[in-house]
XYZ file of C-alpha atoms in Angstrom:
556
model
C -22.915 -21.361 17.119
C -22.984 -22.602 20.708
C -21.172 -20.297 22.942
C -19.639 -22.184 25.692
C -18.654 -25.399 26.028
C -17.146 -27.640 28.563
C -15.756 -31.312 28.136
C -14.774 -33.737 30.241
C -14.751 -37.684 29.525
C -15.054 -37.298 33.737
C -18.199 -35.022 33.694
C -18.839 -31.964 36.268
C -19.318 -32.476 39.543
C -21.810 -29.463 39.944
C -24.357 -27.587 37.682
C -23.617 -25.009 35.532
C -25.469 -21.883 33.640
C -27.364 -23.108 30.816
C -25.482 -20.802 28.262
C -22.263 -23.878 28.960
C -23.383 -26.891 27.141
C -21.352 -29.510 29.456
C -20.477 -32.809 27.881
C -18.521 -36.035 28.854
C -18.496 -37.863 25.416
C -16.326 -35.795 22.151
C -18.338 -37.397 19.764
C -21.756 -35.243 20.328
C -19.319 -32.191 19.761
C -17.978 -33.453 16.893
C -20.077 -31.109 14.377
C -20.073 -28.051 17.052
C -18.149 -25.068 16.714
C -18.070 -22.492 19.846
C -16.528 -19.171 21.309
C -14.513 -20.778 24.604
C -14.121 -24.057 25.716
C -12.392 -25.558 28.639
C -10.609 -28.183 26.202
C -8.468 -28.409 23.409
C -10.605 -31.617 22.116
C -13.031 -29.208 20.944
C -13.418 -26.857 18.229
C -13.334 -23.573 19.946
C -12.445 -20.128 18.900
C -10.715 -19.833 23.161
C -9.129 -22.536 24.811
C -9.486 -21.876 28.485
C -6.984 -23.914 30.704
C -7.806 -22.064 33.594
C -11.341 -23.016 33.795
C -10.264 -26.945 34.833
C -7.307 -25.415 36.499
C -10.013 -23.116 38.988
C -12.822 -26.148 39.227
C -9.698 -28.515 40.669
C -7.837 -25.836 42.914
C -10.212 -23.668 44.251
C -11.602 -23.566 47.964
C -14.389 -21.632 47.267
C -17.889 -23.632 47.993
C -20.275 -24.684 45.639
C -21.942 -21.888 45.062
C -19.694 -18.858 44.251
C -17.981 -22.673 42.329
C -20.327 -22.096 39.853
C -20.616 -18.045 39.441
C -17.299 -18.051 38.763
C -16.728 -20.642 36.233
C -19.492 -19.000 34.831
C -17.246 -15.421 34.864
C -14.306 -17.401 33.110
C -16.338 -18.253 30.316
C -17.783 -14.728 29.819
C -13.665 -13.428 30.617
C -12.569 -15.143 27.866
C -15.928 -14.411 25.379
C -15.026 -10.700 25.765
C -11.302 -11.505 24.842
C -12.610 -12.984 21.664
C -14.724 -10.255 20.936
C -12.247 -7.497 21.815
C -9.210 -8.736 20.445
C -7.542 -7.192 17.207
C -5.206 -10.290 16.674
C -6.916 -11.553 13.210
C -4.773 -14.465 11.945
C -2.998 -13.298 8.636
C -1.576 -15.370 5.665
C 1.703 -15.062 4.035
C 2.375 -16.354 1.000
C 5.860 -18.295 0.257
C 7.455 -19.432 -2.479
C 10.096 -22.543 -2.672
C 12.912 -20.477 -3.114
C 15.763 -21.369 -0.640
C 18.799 -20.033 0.167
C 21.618 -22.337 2.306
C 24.171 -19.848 3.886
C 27.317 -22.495 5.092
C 30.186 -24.692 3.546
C 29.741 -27.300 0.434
C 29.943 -29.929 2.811
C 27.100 -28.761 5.135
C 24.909 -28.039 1.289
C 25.665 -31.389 0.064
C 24.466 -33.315 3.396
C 21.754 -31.502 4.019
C 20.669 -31.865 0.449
C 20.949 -35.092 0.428
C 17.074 -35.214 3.057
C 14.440 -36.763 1.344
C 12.182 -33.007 0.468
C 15.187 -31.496 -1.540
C 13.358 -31.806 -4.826
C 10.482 -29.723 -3.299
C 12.678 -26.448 -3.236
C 14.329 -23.949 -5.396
C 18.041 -24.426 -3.236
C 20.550 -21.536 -3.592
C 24.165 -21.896 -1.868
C 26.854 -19.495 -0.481
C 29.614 -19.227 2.024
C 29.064 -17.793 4.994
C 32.207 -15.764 4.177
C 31.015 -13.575 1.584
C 27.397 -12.460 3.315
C 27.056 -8.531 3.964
C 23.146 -8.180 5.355
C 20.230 -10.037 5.273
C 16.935 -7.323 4.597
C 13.287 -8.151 4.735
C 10.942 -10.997 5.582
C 10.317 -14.218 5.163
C 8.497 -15.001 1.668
C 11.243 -11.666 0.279
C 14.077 -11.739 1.931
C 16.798 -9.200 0.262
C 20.638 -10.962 1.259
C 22.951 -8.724 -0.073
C 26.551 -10.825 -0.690
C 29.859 -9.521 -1.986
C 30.625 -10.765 -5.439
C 34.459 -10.451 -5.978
C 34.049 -6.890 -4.678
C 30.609 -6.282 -5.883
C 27.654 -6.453 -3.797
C 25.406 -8.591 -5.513
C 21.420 -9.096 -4.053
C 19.766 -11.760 -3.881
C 15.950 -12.447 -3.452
C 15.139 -15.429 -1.950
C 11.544 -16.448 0.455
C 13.179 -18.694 3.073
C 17.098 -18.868 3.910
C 18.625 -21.424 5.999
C 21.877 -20.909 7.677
C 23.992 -22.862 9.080
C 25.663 -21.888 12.647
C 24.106 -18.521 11.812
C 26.310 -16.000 13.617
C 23.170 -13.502 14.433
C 21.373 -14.413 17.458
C 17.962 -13.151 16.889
C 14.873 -14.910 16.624
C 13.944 -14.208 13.345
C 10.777 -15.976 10.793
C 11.809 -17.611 7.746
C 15.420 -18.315 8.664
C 16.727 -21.395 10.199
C 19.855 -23.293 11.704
C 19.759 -27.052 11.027
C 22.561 -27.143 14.071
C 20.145 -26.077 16.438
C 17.281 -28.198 15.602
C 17.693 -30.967 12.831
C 17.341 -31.452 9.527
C 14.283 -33.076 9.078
C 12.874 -30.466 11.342
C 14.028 -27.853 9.038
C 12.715 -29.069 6.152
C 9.012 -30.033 7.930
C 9.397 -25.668 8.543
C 10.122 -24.948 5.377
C 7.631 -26.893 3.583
C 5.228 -25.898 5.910
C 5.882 -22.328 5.189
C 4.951 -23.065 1.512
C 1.737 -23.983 1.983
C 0.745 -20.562 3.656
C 2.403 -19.181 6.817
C -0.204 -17.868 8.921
C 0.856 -15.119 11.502
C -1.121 -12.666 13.860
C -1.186 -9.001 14.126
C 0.057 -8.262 17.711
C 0.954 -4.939 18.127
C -1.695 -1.660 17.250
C 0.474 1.457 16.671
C -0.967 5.157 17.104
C 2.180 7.264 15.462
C 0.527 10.712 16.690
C 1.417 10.273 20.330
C 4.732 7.989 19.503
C 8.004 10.042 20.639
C 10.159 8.930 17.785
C 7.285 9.579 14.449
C 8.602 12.507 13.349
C 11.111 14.179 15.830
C 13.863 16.213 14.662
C 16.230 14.273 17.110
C 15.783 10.770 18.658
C 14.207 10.992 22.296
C 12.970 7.575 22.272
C 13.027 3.968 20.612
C 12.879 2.135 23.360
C 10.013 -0.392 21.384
C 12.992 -1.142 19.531
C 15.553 -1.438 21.892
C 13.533 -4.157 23.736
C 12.178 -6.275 20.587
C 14.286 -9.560 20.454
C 13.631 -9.718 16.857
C 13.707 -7.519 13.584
C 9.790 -7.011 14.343
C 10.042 -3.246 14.764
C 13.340 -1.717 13.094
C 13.729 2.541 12.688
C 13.717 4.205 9.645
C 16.200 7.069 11.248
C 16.651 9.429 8.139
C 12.418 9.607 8.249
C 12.221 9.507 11.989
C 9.262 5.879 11.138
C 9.113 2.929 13.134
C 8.681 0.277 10.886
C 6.586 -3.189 12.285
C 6.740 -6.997 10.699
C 4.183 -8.522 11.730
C 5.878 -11.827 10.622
C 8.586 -11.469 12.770
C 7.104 -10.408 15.840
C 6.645 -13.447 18.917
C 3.813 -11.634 20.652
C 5.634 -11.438 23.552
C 5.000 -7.782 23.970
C 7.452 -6.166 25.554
C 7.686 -3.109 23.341
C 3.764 -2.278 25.065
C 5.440 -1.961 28.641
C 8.411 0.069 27.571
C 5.713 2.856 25.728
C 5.801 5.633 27.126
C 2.428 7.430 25.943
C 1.035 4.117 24.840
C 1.157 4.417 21.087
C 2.075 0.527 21.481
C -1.308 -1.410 22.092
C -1.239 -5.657 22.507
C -3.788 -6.933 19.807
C -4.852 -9.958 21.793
C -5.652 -7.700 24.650
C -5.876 -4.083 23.979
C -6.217 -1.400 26.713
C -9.948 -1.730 26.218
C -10.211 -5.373 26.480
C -8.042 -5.230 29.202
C -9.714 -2.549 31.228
C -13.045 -4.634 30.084
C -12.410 -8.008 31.816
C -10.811 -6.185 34.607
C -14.221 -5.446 35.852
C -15.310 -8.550 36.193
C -12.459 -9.300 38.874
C -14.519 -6.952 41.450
C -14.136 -8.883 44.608
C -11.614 -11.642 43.386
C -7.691 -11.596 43.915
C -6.487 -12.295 40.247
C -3.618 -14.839 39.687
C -1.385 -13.414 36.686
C -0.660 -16.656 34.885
C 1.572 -16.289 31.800
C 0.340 -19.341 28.882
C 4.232 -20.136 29.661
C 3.241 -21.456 32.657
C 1.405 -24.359 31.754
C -1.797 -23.561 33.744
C -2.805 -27.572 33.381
C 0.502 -28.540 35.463
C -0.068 -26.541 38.086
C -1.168 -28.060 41.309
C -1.785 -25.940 44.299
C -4.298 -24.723 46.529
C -6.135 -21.766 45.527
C -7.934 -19.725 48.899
C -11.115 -18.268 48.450
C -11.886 -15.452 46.124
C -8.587 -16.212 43.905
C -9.709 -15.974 40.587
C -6.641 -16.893 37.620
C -6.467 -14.646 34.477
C -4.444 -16.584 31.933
C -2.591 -14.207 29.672
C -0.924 -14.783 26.483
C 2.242 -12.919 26.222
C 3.746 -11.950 30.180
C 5.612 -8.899 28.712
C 2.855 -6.588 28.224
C 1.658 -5.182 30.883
C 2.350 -1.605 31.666
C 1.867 0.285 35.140
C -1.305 1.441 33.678
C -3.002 -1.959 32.938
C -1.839 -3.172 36.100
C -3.234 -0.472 38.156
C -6.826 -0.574 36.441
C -6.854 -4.657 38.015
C -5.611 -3.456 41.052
C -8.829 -0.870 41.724
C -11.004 -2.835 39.793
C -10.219 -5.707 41.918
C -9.734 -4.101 44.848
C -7.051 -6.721 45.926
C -3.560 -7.204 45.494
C -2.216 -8.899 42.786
C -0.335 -12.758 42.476
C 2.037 -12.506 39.327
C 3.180 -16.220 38.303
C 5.879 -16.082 36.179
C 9.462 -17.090 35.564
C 10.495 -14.182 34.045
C 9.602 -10.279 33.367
C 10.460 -7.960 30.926
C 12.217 -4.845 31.675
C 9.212 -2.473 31.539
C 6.832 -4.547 33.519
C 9.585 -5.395 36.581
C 9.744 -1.105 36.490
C 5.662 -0.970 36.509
C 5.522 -3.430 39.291
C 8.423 -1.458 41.185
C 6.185 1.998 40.468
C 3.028 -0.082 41.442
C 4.679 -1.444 45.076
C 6.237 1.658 45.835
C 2.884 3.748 45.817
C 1.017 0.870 47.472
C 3.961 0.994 50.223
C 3.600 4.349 50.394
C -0.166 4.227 51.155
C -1.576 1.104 52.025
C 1.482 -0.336 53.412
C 1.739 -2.888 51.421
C 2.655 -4.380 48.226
C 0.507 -4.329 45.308
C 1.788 -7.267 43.204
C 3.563 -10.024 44.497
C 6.108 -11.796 41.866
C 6.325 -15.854 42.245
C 8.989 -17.600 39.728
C 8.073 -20.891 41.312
C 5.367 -23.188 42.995
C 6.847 -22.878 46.218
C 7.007 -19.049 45.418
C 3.358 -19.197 44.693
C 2.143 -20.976 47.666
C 3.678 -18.528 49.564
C 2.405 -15.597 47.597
C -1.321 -17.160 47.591
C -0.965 -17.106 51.713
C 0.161 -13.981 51.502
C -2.549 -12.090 49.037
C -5.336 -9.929 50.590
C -8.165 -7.377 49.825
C -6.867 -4.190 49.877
C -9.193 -1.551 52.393
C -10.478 1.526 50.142
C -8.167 0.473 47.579
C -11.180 -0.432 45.120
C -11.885 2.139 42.660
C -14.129 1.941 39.166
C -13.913 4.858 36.311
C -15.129 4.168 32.617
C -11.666 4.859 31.221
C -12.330 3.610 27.484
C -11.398 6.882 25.649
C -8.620 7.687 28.537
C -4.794 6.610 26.942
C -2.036 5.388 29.019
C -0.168 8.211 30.671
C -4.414 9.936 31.606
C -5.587 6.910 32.855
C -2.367 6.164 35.084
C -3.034 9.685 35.918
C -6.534 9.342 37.504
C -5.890 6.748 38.962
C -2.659 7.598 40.448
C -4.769 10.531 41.551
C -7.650 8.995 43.689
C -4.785 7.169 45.796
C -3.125 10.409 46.434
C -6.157 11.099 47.625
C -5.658 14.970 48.198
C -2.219 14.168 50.117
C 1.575 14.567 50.046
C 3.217 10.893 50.171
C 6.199 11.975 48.633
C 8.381 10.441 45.786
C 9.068 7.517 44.055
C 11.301 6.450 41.792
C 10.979 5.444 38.114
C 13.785 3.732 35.251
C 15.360 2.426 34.354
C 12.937 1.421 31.633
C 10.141 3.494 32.763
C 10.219 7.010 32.912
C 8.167 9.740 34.112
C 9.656 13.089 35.025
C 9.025 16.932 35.922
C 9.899 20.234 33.480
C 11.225 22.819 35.250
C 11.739 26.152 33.760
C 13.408 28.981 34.510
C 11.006 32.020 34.344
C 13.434 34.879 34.230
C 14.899 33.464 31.087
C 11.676 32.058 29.123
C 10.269 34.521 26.085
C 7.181 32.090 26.217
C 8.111 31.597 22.498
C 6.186 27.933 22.864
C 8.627 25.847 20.993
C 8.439 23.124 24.026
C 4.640 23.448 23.741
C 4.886 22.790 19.581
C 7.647 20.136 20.711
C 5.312 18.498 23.412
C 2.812 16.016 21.321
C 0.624 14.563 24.606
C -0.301 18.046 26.045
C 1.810 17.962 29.331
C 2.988 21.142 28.084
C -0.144 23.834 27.167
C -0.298 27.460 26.267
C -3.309 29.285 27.854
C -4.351 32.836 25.994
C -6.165 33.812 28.717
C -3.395 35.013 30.615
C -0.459 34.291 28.632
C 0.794 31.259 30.672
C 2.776 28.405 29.767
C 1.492 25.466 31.592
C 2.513 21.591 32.590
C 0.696 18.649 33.725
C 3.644 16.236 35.082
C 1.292 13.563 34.977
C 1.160 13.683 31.522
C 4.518 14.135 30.919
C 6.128 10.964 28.813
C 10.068 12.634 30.216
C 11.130 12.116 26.367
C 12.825 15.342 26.663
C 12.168 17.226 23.578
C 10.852 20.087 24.665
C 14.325 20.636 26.304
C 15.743 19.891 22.602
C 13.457 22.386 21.547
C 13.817 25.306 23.792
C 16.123 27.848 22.190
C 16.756 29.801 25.450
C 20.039 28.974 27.401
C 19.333 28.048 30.843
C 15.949 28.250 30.497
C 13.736 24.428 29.983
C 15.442 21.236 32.535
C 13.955 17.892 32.882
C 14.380 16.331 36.404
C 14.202 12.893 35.686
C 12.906 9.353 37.060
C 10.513 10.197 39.695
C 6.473 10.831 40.837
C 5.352 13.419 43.056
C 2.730 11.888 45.008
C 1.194 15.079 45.920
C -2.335 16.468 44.058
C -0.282 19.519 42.152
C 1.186 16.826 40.188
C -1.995 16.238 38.453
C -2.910 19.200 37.610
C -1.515 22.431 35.304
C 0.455 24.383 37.096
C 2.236 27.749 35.172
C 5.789 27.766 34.538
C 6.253 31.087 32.648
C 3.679 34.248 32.396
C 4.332 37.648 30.667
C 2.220 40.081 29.362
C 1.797 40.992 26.015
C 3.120 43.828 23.882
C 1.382 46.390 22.167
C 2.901 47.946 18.266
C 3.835 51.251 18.961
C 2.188 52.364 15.553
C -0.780 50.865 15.806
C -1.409 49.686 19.558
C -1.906 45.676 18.550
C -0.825 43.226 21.028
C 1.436 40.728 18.855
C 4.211 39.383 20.665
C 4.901 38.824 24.424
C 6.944 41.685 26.264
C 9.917 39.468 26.953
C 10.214 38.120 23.269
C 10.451 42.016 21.974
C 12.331 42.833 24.483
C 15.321 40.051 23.838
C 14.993 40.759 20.025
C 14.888 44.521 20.748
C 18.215 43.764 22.945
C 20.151 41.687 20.430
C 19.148 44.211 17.202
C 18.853 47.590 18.495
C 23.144 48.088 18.296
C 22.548 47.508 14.757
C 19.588 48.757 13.445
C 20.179 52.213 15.234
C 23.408 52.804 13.092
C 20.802 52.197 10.304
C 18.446 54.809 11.067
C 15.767 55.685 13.889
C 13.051 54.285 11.797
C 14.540 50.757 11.392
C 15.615 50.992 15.023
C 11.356 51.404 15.846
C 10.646 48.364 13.832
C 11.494 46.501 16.407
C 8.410 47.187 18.585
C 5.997 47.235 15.676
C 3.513 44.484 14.112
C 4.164 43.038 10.863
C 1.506 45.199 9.351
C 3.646 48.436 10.631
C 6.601 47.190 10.335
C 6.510 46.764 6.094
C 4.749 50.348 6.425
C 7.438 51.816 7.940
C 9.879 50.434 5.885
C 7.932 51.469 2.549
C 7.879 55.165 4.386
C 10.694 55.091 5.062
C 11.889 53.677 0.978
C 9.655 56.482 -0.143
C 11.912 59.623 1.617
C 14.865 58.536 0.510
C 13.636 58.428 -3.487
């Protein structure tokens, strides 16, 4: 398979690496297939808009012309190879169901496809829910006081009263008829969908908790694409019905969300080949091709599929690996990625006095944003952070900024959060419930000297180690802030004691303050008992039955 290829009926003005085979005529690339092409036209695995958009914008000469049409192609070849978004294939039959009134049935049975469908028909009036996915949807209907199911693959509704964007379910009133049934015919000859979002449950804060410290995934999805399963405590994913738009990634807090089309590794990846370029941000949205500005030297675009995914950790890693500041184009941003920018500028304020990403909603925006852009002085920084996740990465390098200094606070939320523990020594029996509760190690126990530890940089601020702490006044969460300052990256100890030896046998088995408290609460009663009962308290488990048994044995 040819690799790269670039068309254009107008040819190239200038050379390029040999690996491009460069063409002006479609029919010698008729019978080609490649990795990443320039065009449309031709049958590529990556269409690269921003490869013509670069050639006709740029201002850089000749020369550095060529390298870097030369990096696009390679960009967007290790985006291919990277990427976890393989296209799948669903599977629908022709049943139909039409949710409206007999009128609205009738005309829209009367289109010219009806015979190709198995139609179904009720009033809106009697629908109760609507469960699954296209090719099994579950719509559950009340039946003269019985719910009644019905299993239909594709449903279409007229004036449907839910807003979401949702696959397999359509509203002739918003589109058309014809258009409608063009969908749902197409749909029966395979729908084929991608896998965007990767999902790691062990470091997700709502797999498994005994309360719900976080959904936010779900709370930003604007489909049915990830739903909660709250008696199990299970995020459950369609794959059908999710856009790709990823806003559920930015919104993560430990990053058990991952964008298939550009994972953390992909990303961090083609980040490194921006070393000594200002990237453009450009959002497919955009419509790279229809953009016509000027693009100063060393501005290098990095066309993106969905704009919603990137976190304060992605966008840091282009930042250092850039060493420049950052042009965003877009006309709109997700909740989680206006917070990461917000984090991002504040710290760059902070120490390069500066922004780090500058936000353009429109060509005039741009243009001024393009002037604007510059290299950022010791702001580049390279680590191999393929194994690192979210919140460690962020961490290190959050940490090379700091740079050994204190440059105070900033401020995080409303849709990303990062926060401090702070515990309250007198009254914690290190009984390590917040370290069982804690599942991305901010919170450690260390043996050696009977600490209980936290690195705030770690910290996700879900808050259920405070959940989890069964002392009163004891665990607090100080929330929506970043201590710029290095003792945030590092574990610091919250609690000590020391431990406590049986007073049979001399065994260390319990800290001092956890005997103590349990010695406190039971002593009143089990010295009315008897003396031996009452010296159970400070004993191991092995002395403690002994005892008892003893004691059992006396009183036969």
């Amino acid at each position: 398979m040819q690799e790269f290829i670039y068309y254009n009926p107008n040819s190239l003005e200038f050379p390029l690496n040999e690996e491009v085979l460069i063409s002006s005529t479609l029919k010698e690339l008729k019978e080609i297939n490649c990795i990443v092409s320039n065009s449309d036209q031709v049958n590529a695995q990556v269409v690269a808009k921003e490869i013509d958009f670069y050639i006709q914008n740029s201002q850089d000469n000749l020369s550095n012309k060529m390298k870097n049409v030369g990096k696009l192609y390679k960009i967007n070849a290790l985006r291919f190879d990277l990427s976890l978004d393989m296209e799948q294939e669903l599977q629908v039959d022709n049943r139909v169901l039409l949710i409206g009134t007999q009128e609205q049935k009738d005309d829209f049975l009367g289109s010219k496809l009806a015979l190709e469908f198995e139609f179904y028909h009720i009033d809106a009036s009697i629908l109760k829910m609507i469960d699954g996915h296209m090719g099994s949807f579950e719509v559950i209907v009340d039946n003269d006081g019985k719910e009644t199911v019905l299993k239909v693959s594709q449903i279409v509704w007229f004036d449907a009263t839910e807003t979401f964007d949702r696959a397999g379910i359509y509203d002739p009133i918003s589109s058309s008829h014809d258009d409608v049934f063009e969908q749902l015919l197409q749909n029966t000859k395979g729908h084929i969908y991608k896998k965007f979002i990767t999902y790691d449950s062990s470091i997700c804060q709502y797999h498994d908790r005994r309360d719900e410290v976080c959904a936010q995934c779900v709370n930003v999805c604007p489909t049915v694409a990830i739903t909660k399963d709250d008696e199990n405590k299970h995020l459950i994913f369609s794959d059908i019905d999710c856009l790709g738009c990823g806003g559920c990634i930015s919104v993560c807090p430990s990053g058990a969300l991952d964008y298939a089309p550009m994972n953390t590794e992909s990303f961090f990846q083609i980040s490194r080949m921006y070393e000594g370029h200002t990237p453009l941000i450009i959002p497919a949205k955009m419509n790279i091709h229809e953009i016509n500005i000027e693009l100063k030297e060393h501005v290098l675009p990095l066309s993106i599929e969905g704009e919603k995914f990137l976190d304060e950790s992605k966008l840091l890693t282009l930042l250092q690996e850039s060493g420049s500041q950052i042009v965003f184009y877009t006309d709109f941003l997700s909740k989680g990625t206006t917070d990461a920018i917000d984090i991002l500028n504040q710290i760059y304020k902070k120490k390069y006095n500066c922004k780090a990403i500058l936000v353009a909603q429109n060509e005039q925006e741009l243009q001024a944003a393009l002037q604007e852009v510059q290299f950022v002085e010791n702001s580049r920084y390279s680590i191999n952070q393929t194994t690192e996740k979210k919140r460690e990465n962020f961490a290190i390098r959050l940490e090379k900024i700091v740079d050994g200094q204190d440059l105070g606070r900033v401020i995080t939320g409303p849709s990303v959060h990062y926060a401090k523990v702070n515990v309250n020594e007198a009254n914690c029996t290190l009984c390590l419930s917040c370290v069982g509760a804690c599942n991305v190690d901010a919170l450690i126990a260390d043996a050696t000297d009977n600490t209980l530890q936290l690195n705030s940089s770690l910290c996700t601020a879900c808050g259920y180690c405070e959940l989890s702490c069964p002392e009163k006044d004891c665990l607090s969460i100080e929330q929506d802030m970043i201590e710029l300052q290095p003792s945030w990256f590092t574990y610091n100890v919250l609690a000590q004691d020391e431990l406590f030896a049986c007073v049979e046998c001399g065994k260390e088995f319990a800290t001092k303050k956890a005997v103590e408290k349990i010695a406190h609460m039971m002593s009143p009663i089990f010295s009315k008992m008897s003396k031996t009962k009452e010296r159970t308290l400070y004993c191991c488990e092995d002395c403690k039955a002994k005892l008892m048994i003893q004691e059992g044995l006396l009183h036969a």
